[in-house]
Coordinates of C-alpha atoms and ligand atoms in Angstrom, one line a residue:
M1071 CA 0.0 0.0 0.1
F1072 CA 1.3 3.6 -0.9
T1073 CA 1.3 6.1 1.8
N1074 CA 1.2 9.8 1.5
E1075 CA 2.4 12.1 4.3
E1076 CA 0.4 15.1 3.2
Y1077 CA -2.9 13.2 3.1
K1078 CA -2.1 11.0 6.2
D1079 CA -5.2 12.1 8.0
I1080 CA -7.5 11.1 5.1
E1081 CA -5.5 7.8 4.6
N1082 CA -6.1 7.0 8.3
K1083 CA -9.9 7.7 7.8
I1084 CA -10.0 5.4 4.8
L1085 CA -8.1 2.7 6.5
N1086 CA -10.4 2.8 9.6
G1087 CA -13.5 2.9 7.4
E1088 CA -14.5 6.5 8.6
R1089 CA -16.6 8.7 6.3
L1090 CA -14.8 11.4 4.3
S1091 CA -16.1 15.1 4.7
R1092 CA -16.7 17.7 2.1
E1093 CA -13.4 19.2 2.9
D1094 CA -11.6 15.9 2.6
G1095 CA -13.3 15.3 -0.9
I1096 CA -12.2 18.9 -2.1
R1097 CA -8.5 18.3 -0.8
L1098 CA -8.5 14.9 -2.7
F1099 CA -9.3 16.8 -5.9
H1100 CA -6.2 18.8 -5.5
C1101 CA -4.0 15.7 -4.8
K1102 CA -1.3 15.1 -7.3
D1103 CA -0.3 11.7 -6.2
I1104 CA -2.6 9.7 -8.5
A1105 CA -1.0 6.4 -7.5
W1106 CA -1.8 6.9 -3.9
L1107 CA -5.4 7.9 -4.8
G1108 CA -5.8 4.7 -6.9
A1109 CA -4.5 2.6 -4.2
M1110 CA -6.9 4.0 -1.7
A1111 CA -9.8 3.5 -3.9
D1112 CA -8.7 0.0 -4.8
Y1113 CA -8.3 -0.9 -1.2
V1114 CA -11.8 0.3 -0.5
R1115 CA -13.1 -1.5 -3.6
K1116 CA -11.4 -4.8 -2.7
K1117 CA -12.7 -4.7 0.9
K1118 CA -16.3 -3.8 -0.1
C1119 CA -16.8 -5.8 -3.4
G1120 CA -14.1 -8.4 -3.8
D1121 CA -12.7 -9.1 -7.0
I1122 CA -15.8 -9.5 -9.1
V1123 CA -16.4 -7.0 -11.9
Y1124 CA -20.0 -7.0 -13.2
Y1125 CA -20.9 -6.6 -17.0
N1126 CA -24.3 -6.8 -18.6
V1127 CA -24.9 -8.3 -22.1
N1128 CA -27.4 -5.6 -23.1
C1129 CA -28.7 -3.5 -25.9
H1130 CA -29.2 0.2 -25.8
V1131 CA -32.3 1.5 -27.6
N1132 CA -32.8 5.3 -28.0
L1133 CA -36.2 5.7 -29.3
T1134 CA -35.9 9.3 -30.6
N1135 CA -33.3 12.0 -30.6
I1136 CA -35.8 14.7 -31.2
C1137 CA -35.7 16.6 -27.7
T1138 CA -37.1 20.0 -26.4
S1139 CA -34.4 20.3 -23.9
R1140 CA -31.3 21.0 -26.2
C1141 CA -28.7 20.9 -23.5
K1142 CA -25.6 22.6 -24.3
F1143 CA -23.4 19.5 -23.4
C1144 CA -25.5 17.2 -25.7
A1145 CA -24.7 16.2 -29.3
F1146 CA -27.5 13.7 -29.4
G1147 CA -30.7 15.9 -29.2
R1148 CA -32.1 17.7 -32.3
D1149 CA -35.0 19.7 -33.4
E1150 CA -37.6 17.9 -35.4
D1151 CA -36.5 19.5 -38.7
M1152 CA -32.6 19.0 -38.3
P1153 CA -30.6 16.5 -40.3
G1154 CA -30.5 13.2 -38.7
A1155 CA -33.6 13.7 -36.4
Y1156 CA -35.5 10.4 -36.0
A1157 CA -38.3 9.0 -34.0
M1158 CA -38.8 5.2 -34.0
T1159 CA -42.1 3.5 -34.5
V1160 CA -42.9 0.6 -32.2
E1161 CA -42.0 -1.9 -35.0
Q1162 CA -38.6 -0.2 -35.4
A1163 CA -37.8 -0.3 -31.8
K1164 CA -38.7 -4.0 -31.7
D1165 CA -36.6 -4.7 -34.7
V1166 CA -33.6 -3.3 -32.9
V1167 CA -34.3 -5.7 -30.0
R1168 CA -35.0 -8.7 -32.4
D1169 CA -31.6 -8.0 -34.0
A1170 CA -29.9 -8.0 -30.5
M1171 CA -31.9 -11.1 -29.5
K1172 CA -29.6 -13.0 -32.0
D1173 CA -27.2 -13.1 -29.1
P1174 CA -28.5 -15.8 -26.9
N1175 CA -26.9 -14.3 -23.8
L1176 CA -28.7 -10.9 -24.1
A1177 CA -30.1 -10.1 -20.7
G1178 CA -31.1 -6.6 -20.7
L1179 CA -32.4 -3.5 -22.5
H1180 CA -31.3 0.1 -21.8
V1181 CA -33.9 2.5 -23.1
V1182 CA -33.3 6.3 -22.9
S1183 CA -34.5 8.8 -25.4
G1184 CA -35.0 12.5 -26.1
L1185 CA -38.0 14.5 -24.8
H1186 CA -40.1 14.6 -27.9
P1187 CA -42.3 17.5 -28.4
T1188 CA -45.4 15.8 -29.5
W1189 CA -45.1 12.2 -28.1
S1190 CA -47.5 11.6 -25.2
F1191 CA -46.5 9.6 -22.1
D1192 CA -48.8 6.8 -23.6
D1193 CA -46.6 6.8 -26.7
Y1194 CA -43.5 6.0 -24.6
L1195 CA -45.3 3.6 -22.5
K1196 CA -46.8 1.8 -25.5
I1197 CA -43.4 1.0 -26.9
L1198 CA -42.2 -0.2 -23.6
Q1199 CA -45.4 -2.4 -23.1
D1200 CA -44.9 -4.0 -26.7
I1201 CA -41.3 -4.7 -26.2
H1202 CA -42.2 -6.4 -22.9
D1203 CA -45.1 -8.4 -24.4
E1204 CA -42.8 -9.8 -27.2
F1205 CA -39.7 -10.3 -25.0
P1206 CA -41.0 -11.1 -21.5
N1207 CA -37.8 -12.5 -20.1
L1208 CA -35.7 -9.4 -21.0
Y1209 CA -34.7 -7.1 -18.1
L1210 CA -35.9 -3.6 -18.9
K1211 CA -33.9 -0.7 -17.5
G1212 CA -34.7 2.7 -18.7
F1213 CA -35.7 6.4 -18.6
T1214 CA -33.8 8.8 -16.6
G1215 CA -35.1 11.2 -13.9
V1216 CA -35.2 13.7 -16.6
E1217 CA -37.5 11.8 -18.8
I1218 CA -39.6 10.7 -15.8
T1219 CA -40.1 14.3 -14.8
H1220 CA -41.1 15.1 -18.4
F1221 CA -43.6 12.3 -18.4
S1222 CA -45.3 13.7 -15.3
K1223 CA -45.4 17.2 -16.7
I1224 CA -47.0 16.0 -20.1
S1225 CA -49.5 13.6 -18.6
G1226 CA -50.5 15.5 -15.4
L1227 CA -49.7 12.3 -13.4
S1228 CA -47.5 12.5 -10.3
I1229 CA -44.0 10.9 -10.4
K1230 CA -45.4 8.0 -8.3
E1231 CA -48.2 7.4 -10.8
V1232 CA -45.8 7.6 -13.8
L1233 CA -43.5 5.0 -12.2
E1234 CA -46.6 2.8 -11.3
K1235 CA -47.5 2.8 -15.1
L1236 CA -43.8 2.1 -16.2
M1237 CA -43.5 -0.8 -13.8
G1238 CA -46.8 -2.2 -15.0
A1239 CA -45.3 -2.1 -18.5
G1240 CA -42.4 -4.1 -17.5
L1241 CA -39.8 -1.5 -16.3
Q1242 CA -37.4 -3.1 -13.6
A1243 CA -34.8 -0.4 -13.0
I1244 CA -34.3 3.2 -13.8
A1245 CA -31.3 4.5 -15.8
G1246 CA -28.7 6.9 -14.0
G1247 CA -28.4 9.7 -16.6
G1248 CA -29.7 13.2 -16.5
A1249 CA -28.1 14.0 -13.1
E1250 CA -25.5 16.0 -14.8
I1251 CA -24.2 18.2 -11.8
L1252 CA -26.9 18.5 -9.3
S1253 CA -26.6 22.3 -8.9
D1254 CA -29.2 25.0 -10.0
R1255 CA -26.3 27.3 -11.0
I1256 CA -25.1 24.7 -13.6
R1257 CA -28.5 23.5 -14.8
N1258 CA -29.7 27.1 -15.4
E1259 CA -26.6 27.7 -17.5
L1260 CA -26.5 24.4 -19.3
C1261 CA -29.9 22.7 -19.3
P1262 CA -32.6 25.1 -18.0
N1263 CA -35.4 23.2 -19.9
K1264 CA -35.3 19.9 -18.1
A1265 CA -35.6 18.4 -14.5
T1266 CA -34.0 20.5 -11.8
A1267 CA -31.6 19.0 -9.3
D1268 CA -34.4 18.6 -6.8
Q1269 CA -36.8 16.9 -9.4
W1270 CA -34.0 14.5 -10.4
L1271 CA -33.4 13.6 -6.7
E1272 CA -37.2 13.4 -6.1
V1273 CA -37.6 10.7 -8.9
A1274 CA -34.8 8.7 -7.5
R1275 CA -36.3 9.0 -3.9
T1276 CA -39.9 8.1 -5.1
A1277 CA -38.7 5.1 -7.0
H1278 CA -36.6 3.9 -4.3
L1279 CA -39.5 4.1 -1.9
M1280 CA -41.6 2.1 -4.3
G1281 CA -38.9 -0.6 -4.3
L1282 CA -37.5 0.3 -7.8
K1283 CA -33.8 0.5 -8.0
T1284 CA -32.1 3.4 -9.9
N1285 CA -28.5 4.2 -11.1
A1286 CA -26.8 7.6 -10.3
S1287 CA -24.3 9.6 -12.4
M1288 CA -22.2 12.6 -12.8
L1289 CA -21.4 14.5 -15.9
Y1290 CA -18.1 16.3 -15.2
G1291 CA -15.3 18.3 -16.9
H1292 CA -17.4 21.3 -18.1
I1293 CA -18.2 24.4 -16.2
E1294 CA -18.5 23.0 -12.9
T1295 CA -15.9 23.7 -10.0
L1296 CA -14.3 20.9 -8.0
E1297 CA -16.4 21.9 -5.0
E1298 CA -19.5 21.4 -7.0
R1299 CA -18.3 17.9 -8.1
V1300 CA -17.9 17.1 -4.3
D1301 CA -21.3 18.7 -3.5
H1302 CA -23.0 16.5 -6.2
L1303 CA -21.4 13.3 -4.8
L1304 CA -22.6 14.3 -1.3
K1305 CA -26.2 14.8 -2.4
L1306 CA -26.1 11.3 -3.9
R1307 CA -24.6 10.1 -0.7
D1308 CA -27.3 11.7 1.5
L1309 CA -30.1 10.2 -0.6
Q1310 CA -28.4 6.8 -0.4
D1311 CA -28.2 7.1 3.4
E1312 CA -32.0 7.8 3.2
T1313 CA -33.2 5.1 1.0
G1314 CA -30.3 2.7 -0.1
G1315 CA -31.9 2.4 -3.6
F1316 CA -29.0 3.4 -5.9
Q1317 CA -27.3 0.4 -7.5
T1318 CA -24.3 1.9 -9.2
F1319 CA -22.7 5.2 -9.7
I1320 CA -21.3 6.2 -13.2
C1321 CA -18.8 8.9 -14.0
F1322 CA -19.5 10.5 -17.3
P1323 CA -16.6 12.6 -18.6
F1324 CA -18.0 15.5 -20.9
L1325 CA -17.4 14.8 -24.7
P1326 CA -17.3 18.1 -26.3
K1327 CA -17.3 17.1 -30.1
N1328 CA -20.5 18.5 -31.9
T1329 CA -21.8 20.2 -28.8
E1330 CA -22.4 23.9 -28.3
L1331 CA -20.2 23.9 -25.0
G1332 CA -17.5 22.1 -26.8
K1333 CA -16.8 25.2 -28.8
T1334 CA -15.0 26.6 -25.7
I1335 CA -14.4 23.6 -23.4
K1336 CA -11.7 20.7 -24.0
Q1337 CA -12.2 17.0 -23.1
T1338 CA -11.1 15.8 -19.8
S1339 CA -7.6 14.3 -19.4
M1340 CA -7.2 10.5 -18.5
W1341 CA -5.7 11.8 -15.2
D1342 CA -8.8 13.8 -14.3
D1343 CA -10.9 10.7 -15.3
L1344 CA -8.9 8.2 -13.0
R1345 CA -8.9 10.8 -10.2
T1346 CA -12.5 11.5 -10.3
M1347 CA -13.2 7.7 -10.4
A1348 CA -11.1 7.0 -7.4
I1349 CA -12.5 10.0 -5.5
S1350 CA -16.1 8.9 -6.3
R1351 CA -15.3 5.3 -4.7
L1352 CA -13.8 7.1 -1.6
M1353 CA -16.8 9.7 -1.2
L1354 CA -19.6 7.4 -2.0
D1355 CA -19.0 4.9 0.9
N1356 CA -22.5 3.7 0.7
F1357 CA -22.6 2.8 -2.9
Q1358 CA -21.8 -0.9 -3.5
N1359 CA -20.9 -0.4 -7.2
I1360 CA -19.0 2.2 -9.2
K1361 CA -19.0 1.9 -12.9
A1362 CA -16.2 2.4 -15.4
Y1363 CA -18.2 3.2 -18.5
W1364 CA -16.0 2.2 -21.4
V1365 CA -17.9 4.0 -24.0
M1366 CA -17.0 7.5 -22.6
L1367 CA -13.8 6.4 -20.9
T1368 CA -12.4 4.4 -23.9
V1369 CA -11.7 0.8 -23.4
P1370 CA -8.0 1.2 -22.2
V1371 CA -9.0 3.7 -19.6
A1372 CA -12.0 1.9 -18.3
Q1373 CA -9.7 -1.1 -17.9
V1374 CA -7.2 0.9 -15.8
A1375 CA -10.2 2.4 -13.9
L1376 CA -10.8 -1.1 -12.5
G1377 CA -7.7 -0.4 -10.4
F1378 CA -9.3 3.1 -9.3
G1379 CA -12.2 1.8 -7.5
A1380 CA -14.5 0.6 -10.2
N1381 CA -16.2 -2.9 -10.0
D1382 CA -18.6 -2.7 -12.9
I1383 CA -17.7 -2.1 -16.6
D1384 CA -21.3 -1.7 -18.1
G1385 CA -22.1 -4.0 -21.1
T1386 CA -21.8 -5.1 -24.6
I1387 CA -24.4 -2.4 -25.5
H1388 CA -25.0 -3.7 -29.2
K1389 CA -25.0 -0.3 -30.9
E1390 CA -24.2 2.9 -28.8
T1391 CA -25.3 6.2 -30.6
I1392 CA -25.8 9.0 -28.0
L1393 CA -22.1 9.4 -27.2
H1394 CA -20.8 8.6 -30.6
D1395 CA -22.7 11.6 -31.9
A1396 CA -20.3 13.5 -29.3
G1397 CA -17.4 12.0 -30.9
A1398 CA -16.8 9.0 -28.6
T1399 CA -13.8 7.1 -30.1
S1400 CA -14.6 3.7 -28.4
P1401 CA -16.3 1.0 -30.5
T1402 CA -20.1 1.2 -30.5
A1403 CA -20.4 -2.3 -29.2
L1404 CA -18.1 -4.9 -27.5
R1405 CA -18.3 -8.7 -27.8
E1406 CA -18.8 -10.5 -24.5
D1407 CA -15.5 -12.4 -24.9
T1408 CA -13.7 -9.1 -25.3
I1409 CA -15.2 -7.8 -22.1
I1410 CA -14.4 -11.0 -20.3
D1411 CA -10.8 -10.7 -21.6
I1412 CA -10.5 -7.0 -20.4
I1413 CA -11.6 -7.9 -16.9
R1414 CA -9.5 -11.0 -16.7
E1415 CA -6.4 -9.0 -17.9
A1416 CA -7.0 -6.6 -15.0
G1417 CA -6.7 -9.8 -12.6
R1418 CA -10.3 -9.7 -11.7
I1419 CA -13.4 -12.1 -12.1
P1420 CA -15.9 -11.3 -14.7
A1421 CA -19.6 -11.9 -13.9
A1422 CA -22.5 -11.4 -16.1
C1423 CA -25.5 -9.7 -14.4
D1424 CA -28.9 -8.4 -15.0
C1425 CA -29.8 -4.8 -14.6
N1426 CA -30.4 -5.4 -10.9
F1427 CA -26.9 -6.9 -10.3
N1428 CA -28.1 -10.4 -9.9
I1429 CA -25.3 -12.8 -11.1
L1430 CA -26.2 -14.9 -14.2
R1431 CA -22.9 -16.3 -15.0
K1432 CA -19.4 -16.1 -13.5
F1433 CA -16.1 -17.0 -15.2
Ligands
SF4_2811 S1 -29.0 15.3 -22.6 FE1 -31.1 14.4 -22.8 S2 -32.6 16.0 -22.4 FE2 -30.5 16.9 -22.8 S3 -30.8 17.5 -25.1 FE3 -29.6 15.4 -24.9 S4 -31.3 14.0 -25.1 FE4 -32.3 16.0 -24.6

C-alpha cells in the first residue's frame, strides 16, 4: 500500500472505514499523487466488493433523438427539422431488439431517449409495453429522472403514478443519466429546460420508496468547480443514506465534439478521469458499485479504472449512438468475450449480471 504524508489524516480515515467529509473530498481533488489515490480507492473496492467485476450483455435503444431540452453539452438531441432527427415506430424499436436477440446471452435492454415535443406519455409507454410483451424475459432498465419528470409534466400524473405505469409495462430499473451536476447554477446555465436538481433527486427518492432501483451519475469536466463535483457526490450519498436504492454510480466525462459547449471547453484528461473515479469510490461509501463506462472513458482507460475503485464495466451495448454523436472514439459495441478478456487481464473475475446486479454467469 502506498502512503502519503500530506494526506495521512485522510488515509487513516479510509483505512479505519470512517466517512470522508466535504473538505476531504475537495482536498482529494487537489491531490497530485494519482498512484496513492488509486491505491486508496482500490483498497476500499476490494474490501467492499471483492474481485468480481460486473458486466451486462445488453442492448441500448434510443427511441428518438428529437428533444425539447437541447442541453448545451449534448450532441444527440435535435430539433424535429434538423438533419439526422429520428423517432422510432414501435416496430422499428422492436426490430432493434429482435436483432440484438440474435445473441442468446442478451439479458437486458437500456432504453433512454429525447424529450419528444409531441409524443404523449402513452406513446412511450406503448413502446415499452409492446417490447415487454414480445420479450417478457428481457430485463428492462430505462428512462432517466429527466424523462420521468417530463412524463409527469406532459401527462399530469404524479411521479409515483408515472412510475407505477412504467413498472406495469415491465420496467425493472431506472437509468442513471440526467443527473449531470446537481446544482441549480449549472443546470440554469447548461440545461434550463429539463428537470431541476431537486426534481431529479425526487424521482430517485420516489422510485426507491416504491422498491424500484435506480442508477446515479455525474457529468463532469465542463463548467463545474471541483467543489461542485464534491457537493454532487454528497447529494447522492445523502439520498443513499436515506433510501439505499442506488445500485451503481457512473462517472461521465463530458465529450465536447459536436456540442455547443464544446466550442469553448476541451475534453478531460485521463488523469482527471481516473482521479474522479477514485474520489467517487472514496466519497460514495454507501454505494456498492462504481461503474467504469468504457464508451466514454475508452476501453483502455476503463480497464485501468478497474484499479481506481470501479467494479462494474457496463455492457456489450449492441450499438451505442448518444455518445458517438459527441465524438466517442470507443467502439459502438463490445463482444462478450472481449469484455471477459478485459476484466481478466486486470486480474479480476468477470460476472455477467442483469440490470439489478443479480449474477447470471461467473467466469
Ligand atoms: S441530454 Fe437528454 S434531455 Fe438534454 S438534449 Fe440530450 S437527449 Fe435531450
